[in-house]
Coordinates of C-alpha atoms and ligand atoms in Angstrom, one line a residue:
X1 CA 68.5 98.0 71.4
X2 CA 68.4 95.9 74.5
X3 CA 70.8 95.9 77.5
X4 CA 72.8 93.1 77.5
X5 CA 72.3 90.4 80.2
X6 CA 74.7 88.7 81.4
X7 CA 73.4 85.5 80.5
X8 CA 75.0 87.1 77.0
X9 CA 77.9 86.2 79.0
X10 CA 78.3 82.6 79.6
X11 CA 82.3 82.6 79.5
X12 CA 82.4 84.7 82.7
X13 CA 79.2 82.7 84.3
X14 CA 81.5 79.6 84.4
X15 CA 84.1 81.3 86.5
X16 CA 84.0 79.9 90.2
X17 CA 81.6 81.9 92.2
X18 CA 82.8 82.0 95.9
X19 CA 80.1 82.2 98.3
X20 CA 80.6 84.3 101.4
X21 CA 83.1 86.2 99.9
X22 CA 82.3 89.8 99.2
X23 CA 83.8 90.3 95.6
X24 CA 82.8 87.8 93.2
X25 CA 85.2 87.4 89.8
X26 CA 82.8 89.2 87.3
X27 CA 82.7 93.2 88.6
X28 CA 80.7 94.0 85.5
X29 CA 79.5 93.4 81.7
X30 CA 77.9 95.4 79.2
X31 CA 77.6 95.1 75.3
X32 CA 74.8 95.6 72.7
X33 CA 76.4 93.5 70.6
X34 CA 77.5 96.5 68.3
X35 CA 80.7 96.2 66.5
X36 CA 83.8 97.7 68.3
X37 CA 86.9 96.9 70.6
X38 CA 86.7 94.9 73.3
X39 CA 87.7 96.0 76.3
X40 CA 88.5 93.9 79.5
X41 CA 90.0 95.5 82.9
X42 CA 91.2 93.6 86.3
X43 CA 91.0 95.6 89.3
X44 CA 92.1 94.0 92.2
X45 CA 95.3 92.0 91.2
X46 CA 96.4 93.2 94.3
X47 CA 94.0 92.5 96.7
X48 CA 94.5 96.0 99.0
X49 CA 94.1 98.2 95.7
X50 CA 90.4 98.6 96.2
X51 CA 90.5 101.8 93.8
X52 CA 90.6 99.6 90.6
X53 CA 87.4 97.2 91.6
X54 CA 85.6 100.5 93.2
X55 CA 86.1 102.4 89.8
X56 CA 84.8 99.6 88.0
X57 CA 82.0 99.3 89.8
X58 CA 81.1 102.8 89.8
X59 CA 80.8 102.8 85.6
X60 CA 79.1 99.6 85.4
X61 CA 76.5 100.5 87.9
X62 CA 76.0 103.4 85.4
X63 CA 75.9 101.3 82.2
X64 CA 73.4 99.0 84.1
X65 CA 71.5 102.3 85.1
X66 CA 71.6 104.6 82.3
X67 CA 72.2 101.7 79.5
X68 CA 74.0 104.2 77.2
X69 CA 74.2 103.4 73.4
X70 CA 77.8 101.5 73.4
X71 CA 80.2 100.1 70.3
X72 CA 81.8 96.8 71.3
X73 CA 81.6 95.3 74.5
X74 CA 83.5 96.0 78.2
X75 CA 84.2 93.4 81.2
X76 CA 85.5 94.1 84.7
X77 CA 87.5 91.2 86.7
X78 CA 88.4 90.9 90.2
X79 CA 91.7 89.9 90.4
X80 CA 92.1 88.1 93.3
X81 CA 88.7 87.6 95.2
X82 CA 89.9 86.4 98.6
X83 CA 92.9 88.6 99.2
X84 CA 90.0 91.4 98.4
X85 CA 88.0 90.1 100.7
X86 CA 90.9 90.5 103.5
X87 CA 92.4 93.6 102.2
X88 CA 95.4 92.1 102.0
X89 CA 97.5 92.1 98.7
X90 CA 97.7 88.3 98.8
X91 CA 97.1 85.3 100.7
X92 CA 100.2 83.2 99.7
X93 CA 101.7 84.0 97.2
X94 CA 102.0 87.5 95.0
X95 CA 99.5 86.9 92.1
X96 CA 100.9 89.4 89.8
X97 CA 104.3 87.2 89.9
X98 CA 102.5 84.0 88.8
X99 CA 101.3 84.1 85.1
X100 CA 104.3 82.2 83.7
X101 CA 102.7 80.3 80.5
X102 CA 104.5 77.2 81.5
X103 CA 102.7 76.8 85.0
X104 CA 99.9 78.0 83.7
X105 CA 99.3 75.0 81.3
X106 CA 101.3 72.9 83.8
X107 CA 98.7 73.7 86.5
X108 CA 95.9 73.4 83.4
X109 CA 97.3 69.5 82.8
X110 CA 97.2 68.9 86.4
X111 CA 93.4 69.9 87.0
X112 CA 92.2 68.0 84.0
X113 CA 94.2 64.7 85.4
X114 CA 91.9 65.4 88.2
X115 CA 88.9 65.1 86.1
X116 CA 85.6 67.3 86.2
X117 CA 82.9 65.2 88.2
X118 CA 81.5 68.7 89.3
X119 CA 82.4 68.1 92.9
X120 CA 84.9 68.8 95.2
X121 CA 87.9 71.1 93.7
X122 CA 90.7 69.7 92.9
X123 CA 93.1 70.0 95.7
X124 CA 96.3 70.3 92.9
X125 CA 95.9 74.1 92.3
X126 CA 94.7 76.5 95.1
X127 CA 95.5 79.7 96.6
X128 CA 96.5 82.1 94.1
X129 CA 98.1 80.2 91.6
X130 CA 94.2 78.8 91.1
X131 CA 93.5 82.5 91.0
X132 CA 95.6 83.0 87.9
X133 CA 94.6 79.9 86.1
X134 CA 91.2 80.9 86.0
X135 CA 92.3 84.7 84.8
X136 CA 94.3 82.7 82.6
X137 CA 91.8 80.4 81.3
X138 CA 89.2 83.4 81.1
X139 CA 91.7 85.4 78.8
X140 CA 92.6 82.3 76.5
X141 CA 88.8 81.9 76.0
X142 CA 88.2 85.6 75.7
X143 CA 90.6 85.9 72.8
X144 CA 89.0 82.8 70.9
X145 CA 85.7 84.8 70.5
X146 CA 84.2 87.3 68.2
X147 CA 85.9 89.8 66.0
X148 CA 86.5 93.2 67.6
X149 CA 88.2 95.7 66.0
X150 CA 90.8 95.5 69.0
X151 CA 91.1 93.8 72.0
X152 CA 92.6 95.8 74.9
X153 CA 93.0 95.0 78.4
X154 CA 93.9 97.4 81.6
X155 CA 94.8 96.0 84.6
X156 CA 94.3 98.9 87.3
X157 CA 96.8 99.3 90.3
X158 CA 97.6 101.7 92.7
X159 CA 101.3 102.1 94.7
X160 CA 102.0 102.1 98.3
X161 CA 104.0 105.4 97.4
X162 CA 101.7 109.2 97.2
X163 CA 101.8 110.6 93.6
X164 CA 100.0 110.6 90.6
X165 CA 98.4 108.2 87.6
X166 CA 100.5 106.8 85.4
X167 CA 101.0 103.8 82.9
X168 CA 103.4 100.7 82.6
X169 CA 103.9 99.4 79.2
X170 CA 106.1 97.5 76.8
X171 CA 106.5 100.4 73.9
X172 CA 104.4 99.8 71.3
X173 CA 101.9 101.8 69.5
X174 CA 99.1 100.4 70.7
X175 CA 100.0 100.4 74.2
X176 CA 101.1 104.3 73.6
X177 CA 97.9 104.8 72.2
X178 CA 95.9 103.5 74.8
X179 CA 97.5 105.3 77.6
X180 CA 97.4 108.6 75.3
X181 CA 93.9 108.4 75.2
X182 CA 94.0 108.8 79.1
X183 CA 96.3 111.3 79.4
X184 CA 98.8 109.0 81.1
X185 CA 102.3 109.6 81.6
X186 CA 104.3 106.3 79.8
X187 CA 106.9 104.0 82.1
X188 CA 108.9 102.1 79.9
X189 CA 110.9 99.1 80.6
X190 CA 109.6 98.2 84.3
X191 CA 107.7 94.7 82.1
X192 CA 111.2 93.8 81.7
X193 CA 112.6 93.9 85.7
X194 CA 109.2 91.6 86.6
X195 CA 108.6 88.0 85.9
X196 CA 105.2 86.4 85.0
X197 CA 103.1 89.7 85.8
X198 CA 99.9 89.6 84.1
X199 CA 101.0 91.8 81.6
X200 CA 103.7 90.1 80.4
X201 CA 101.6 87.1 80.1
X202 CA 99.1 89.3 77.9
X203 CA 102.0 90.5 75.9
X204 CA 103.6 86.8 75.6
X205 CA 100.6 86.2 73.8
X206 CA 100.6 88.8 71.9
X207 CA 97.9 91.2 73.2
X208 CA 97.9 94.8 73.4
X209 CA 97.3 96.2 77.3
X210 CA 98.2 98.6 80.0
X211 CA 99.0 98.5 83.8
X212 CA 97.0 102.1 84.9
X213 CA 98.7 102.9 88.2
X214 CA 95.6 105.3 89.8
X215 CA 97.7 106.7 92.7
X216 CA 97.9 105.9 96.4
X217 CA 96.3 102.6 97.8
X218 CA 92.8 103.5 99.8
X219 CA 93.3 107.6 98.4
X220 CA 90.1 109.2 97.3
X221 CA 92.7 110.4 94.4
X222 CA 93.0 107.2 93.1
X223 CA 89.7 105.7 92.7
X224 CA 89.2 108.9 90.9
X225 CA 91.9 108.9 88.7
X226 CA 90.9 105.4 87.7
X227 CA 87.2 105.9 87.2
X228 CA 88.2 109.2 85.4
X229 CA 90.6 106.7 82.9
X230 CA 88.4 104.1 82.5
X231 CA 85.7 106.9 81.4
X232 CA 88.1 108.4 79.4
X233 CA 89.2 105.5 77.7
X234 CA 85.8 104.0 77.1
X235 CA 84.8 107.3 74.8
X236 CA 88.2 107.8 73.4
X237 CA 88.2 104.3 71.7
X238 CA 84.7 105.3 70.2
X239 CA 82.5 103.2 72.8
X240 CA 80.6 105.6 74.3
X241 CA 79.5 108.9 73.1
X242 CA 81.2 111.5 76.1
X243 CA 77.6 112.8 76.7
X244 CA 76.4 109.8 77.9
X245 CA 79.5 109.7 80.5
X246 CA 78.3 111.6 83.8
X247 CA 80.7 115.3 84.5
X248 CA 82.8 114.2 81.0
X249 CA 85.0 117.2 81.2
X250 CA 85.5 116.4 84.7
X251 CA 86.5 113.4 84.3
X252 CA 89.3 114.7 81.1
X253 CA 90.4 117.4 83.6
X254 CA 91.3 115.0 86.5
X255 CA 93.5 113.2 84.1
X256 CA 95.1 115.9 82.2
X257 CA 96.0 117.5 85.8
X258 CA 97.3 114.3 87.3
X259 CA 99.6 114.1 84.8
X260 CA 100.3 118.1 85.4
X261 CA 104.4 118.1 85.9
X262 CA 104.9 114.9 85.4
X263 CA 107.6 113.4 82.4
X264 CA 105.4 112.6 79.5
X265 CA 107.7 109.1 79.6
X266 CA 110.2 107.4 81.2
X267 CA 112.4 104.5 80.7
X268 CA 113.0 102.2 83.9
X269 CA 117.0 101.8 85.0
X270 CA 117.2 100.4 88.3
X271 CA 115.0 97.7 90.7
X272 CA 116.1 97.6 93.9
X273 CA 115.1 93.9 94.7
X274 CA 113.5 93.0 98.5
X275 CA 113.9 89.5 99.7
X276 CA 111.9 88.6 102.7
X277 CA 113.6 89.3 106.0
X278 CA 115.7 92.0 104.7
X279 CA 114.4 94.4 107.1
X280 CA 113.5 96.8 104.3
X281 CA 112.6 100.1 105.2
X282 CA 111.9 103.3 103.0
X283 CA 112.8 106.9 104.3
X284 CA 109.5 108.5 104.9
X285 CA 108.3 111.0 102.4
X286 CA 109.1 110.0 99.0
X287 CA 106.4 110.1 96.3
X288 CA 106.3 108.4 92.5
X289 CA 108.7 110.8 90.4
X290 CA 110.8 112.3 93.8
X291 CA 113.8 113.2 91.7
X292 CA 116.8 111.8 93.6
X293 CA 120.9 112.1 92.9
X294 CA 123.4 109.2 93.0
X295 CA 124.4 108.9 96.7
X296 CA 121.5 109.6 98.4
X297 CA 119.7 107.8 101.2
X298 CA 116.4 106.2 100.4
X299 CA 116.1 103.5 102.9
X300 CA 117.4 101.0 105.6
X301 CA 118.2 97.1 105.4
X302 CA 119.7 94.2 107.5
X303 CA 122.8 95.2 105.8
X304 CA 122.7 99.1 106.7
X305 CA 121.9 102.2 104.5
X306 CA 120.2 102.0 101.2
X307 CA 121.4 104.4 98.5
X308 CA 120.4 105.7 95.4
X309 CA 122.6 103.7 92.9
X310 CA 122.6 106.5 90.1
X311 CA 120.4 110.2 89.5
X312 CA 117.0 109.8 88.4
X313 CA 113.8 109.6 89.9
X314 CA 112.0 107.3 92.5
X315 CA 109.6 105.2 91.2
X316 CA 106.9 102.5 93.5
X317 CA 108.8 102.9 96.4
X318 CA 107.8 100.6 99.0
X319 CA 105.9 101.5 101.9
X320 CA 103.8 98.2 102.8
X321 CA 104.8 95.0 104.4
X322 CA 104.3 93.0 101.5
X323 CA 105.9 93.2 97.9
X324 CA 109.8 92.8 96.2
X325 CA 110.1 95.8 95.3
X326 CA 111.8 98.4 97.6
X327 CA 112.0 101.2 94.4
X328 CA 112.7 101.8 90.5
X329 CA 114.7 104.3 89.5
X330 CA 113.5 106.2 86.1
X331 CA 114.8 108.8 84.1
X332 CA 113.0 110.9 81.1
X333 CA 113.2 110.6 77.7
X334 CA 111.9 112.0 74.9
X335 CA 108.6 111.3 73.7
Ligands
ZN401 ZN1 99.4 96.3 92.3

């Protein structure tokens, strides 16, 4: 039983490498070429949610270490490289709003009008729309190969807000299942209120995945809440055997008390839609799940107060410069 390289790798090897940039697109690799699901996590999407790529980086220095027996294979991605690099949560454009199929292949037809003579890049697609064609072309190749017994992405976040981990999916089994086996509290419905987000492109094509929402951007909590998950996950799909996962019952606690007090699930009601300009500013102090009644204050625009538009609770609400999204509103339901 040998490590795998990640010459075993060649799909990922043909992603651009950017010199002088400190995260590269390929975090980490490991297989042994043992049957099993196939699992593939971004971190980084975002390029200020450092938690996600830290996480990742943590387990596959550990893999690369410790090279643990292992059932199917795992990949980390860096979502966005150069908005990483500048700790910013993108450059141009927000990357998580730009996997629409139809650009996708439209940007696709444009590069190969542009040939491959192995030079200079073509100028047609850059920034971060170039960013998500190459996630995009990573993904369609991905799913081409091999036979796992299931192929599950994760694509790790982490809000602007304070206040636990928790999951974004469309509700299906699979998705439940996979944020069950981390102990995640469920947000349905918030797929719907986005366009183009990486998940919905995963689940346009018909793919089962998670976004895993760690906690708050640069808190020690959230890098540990994701490394914790992606631990967590890695064993409960059969992967890894939990004694070969460093402090295993650690790592279940951290997630079973995150999710301490938190709604088991929620379905999403309200977006409260930020254009630039608007002057958009959240009250101070509200975390994910503040419970909130109809009438309330919650922030300041051009156009005066905010309020909340019904009862429920707060959700994401904005406290960075960048992003469209000033809060959800979510209510529980059963589960
Ligand atoms: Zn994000």
């Amino acid at each position: 039983m040998s490590e795998s390289s990640l010459a075993e790798f060649p799909l990922f090897m043909q992603t651009r490498m950017s010199p002088g940039l400190e995260t590269e697109r390929l975090i980490g690799a490991y297989t042994q070429n043992r049957e099993g699901n196939q699992l593939l996590f971004f971190g980084g999407i975002h390029g200020n949610e450092i938690s996600g790529v830290k996480a990742l980086q943590r387990v596959f220095a550990h893999l690369k270490k410790h090279r643990p027996s292992f059932r199917g294979s795992v990949v980390g991605l860096a979502g966005n490289p150069p908005a990483l690099a500048q700790g910013k949560r993108y450059l141009e454009r927000d990357l998580n709003r730009l996997f629409d199929l139809e650009s996708l292949r439209a940007w696709q037809l444009l590069e190969s009008e542009h040939g491959q003579d192995g030079n200079e890049r073509p100028k047609a697609v850059t920034g971060e729309a170039r960013e998500a064609l190459e996630l995009y072309r990573i993904i369609e190749r991905l799913v081409q190969t091999g036979t796992p017994t299931q192929r599950i992405f994760v694509d790790l976040h982490a809000t602007s807000a304070s206040g636990g981990g928790f999951s974004v999916i469309r509700d299906t089994e699979a998705n439940r299942e996979i944020a069950a086996r981390m102990h995640l509290p469920l947000i349905f419905g918030l797929e719907t209120q986005l366009q183009a987000t990486l998940m919905n492109l995963l689940y346009r094509m018909g793919l089962t995945g998670i976004v895993f929402e760690g906690g708050q951007i640069g808190s020690t909590e959230a890098l540990e809440v994701h490394t914790a998950g992606i631990w967590t996950l890695l064993t409960g799909l059969g992967c890894l055997h939990p004694k070969d996962v460093p402090d295993y019952r650690t790592h279940i606690n951290r997630m079973i008390d995150a999710a301490e007090g938190l709604p088991k699930a929620v379905q999403t009601r309200y977006r409260h839609a930020v254009q630039p300009g608007d002057g958009f500013a959240m009250l101070p102090g509200f975390g994910n799940f503040h419970p909130v009644r109809s009438g309330d204050l919650l922030a300041h625009d051009h156009r005066g107060p905010v309020l909340a538009p019904q009862d429920g609770m707060l959700l994401m609400p904005l406290y960075q410069q960048q992003g469209e999204d000033g809060f959800f509103l979510v209510d529980s339901v059963d589960y």
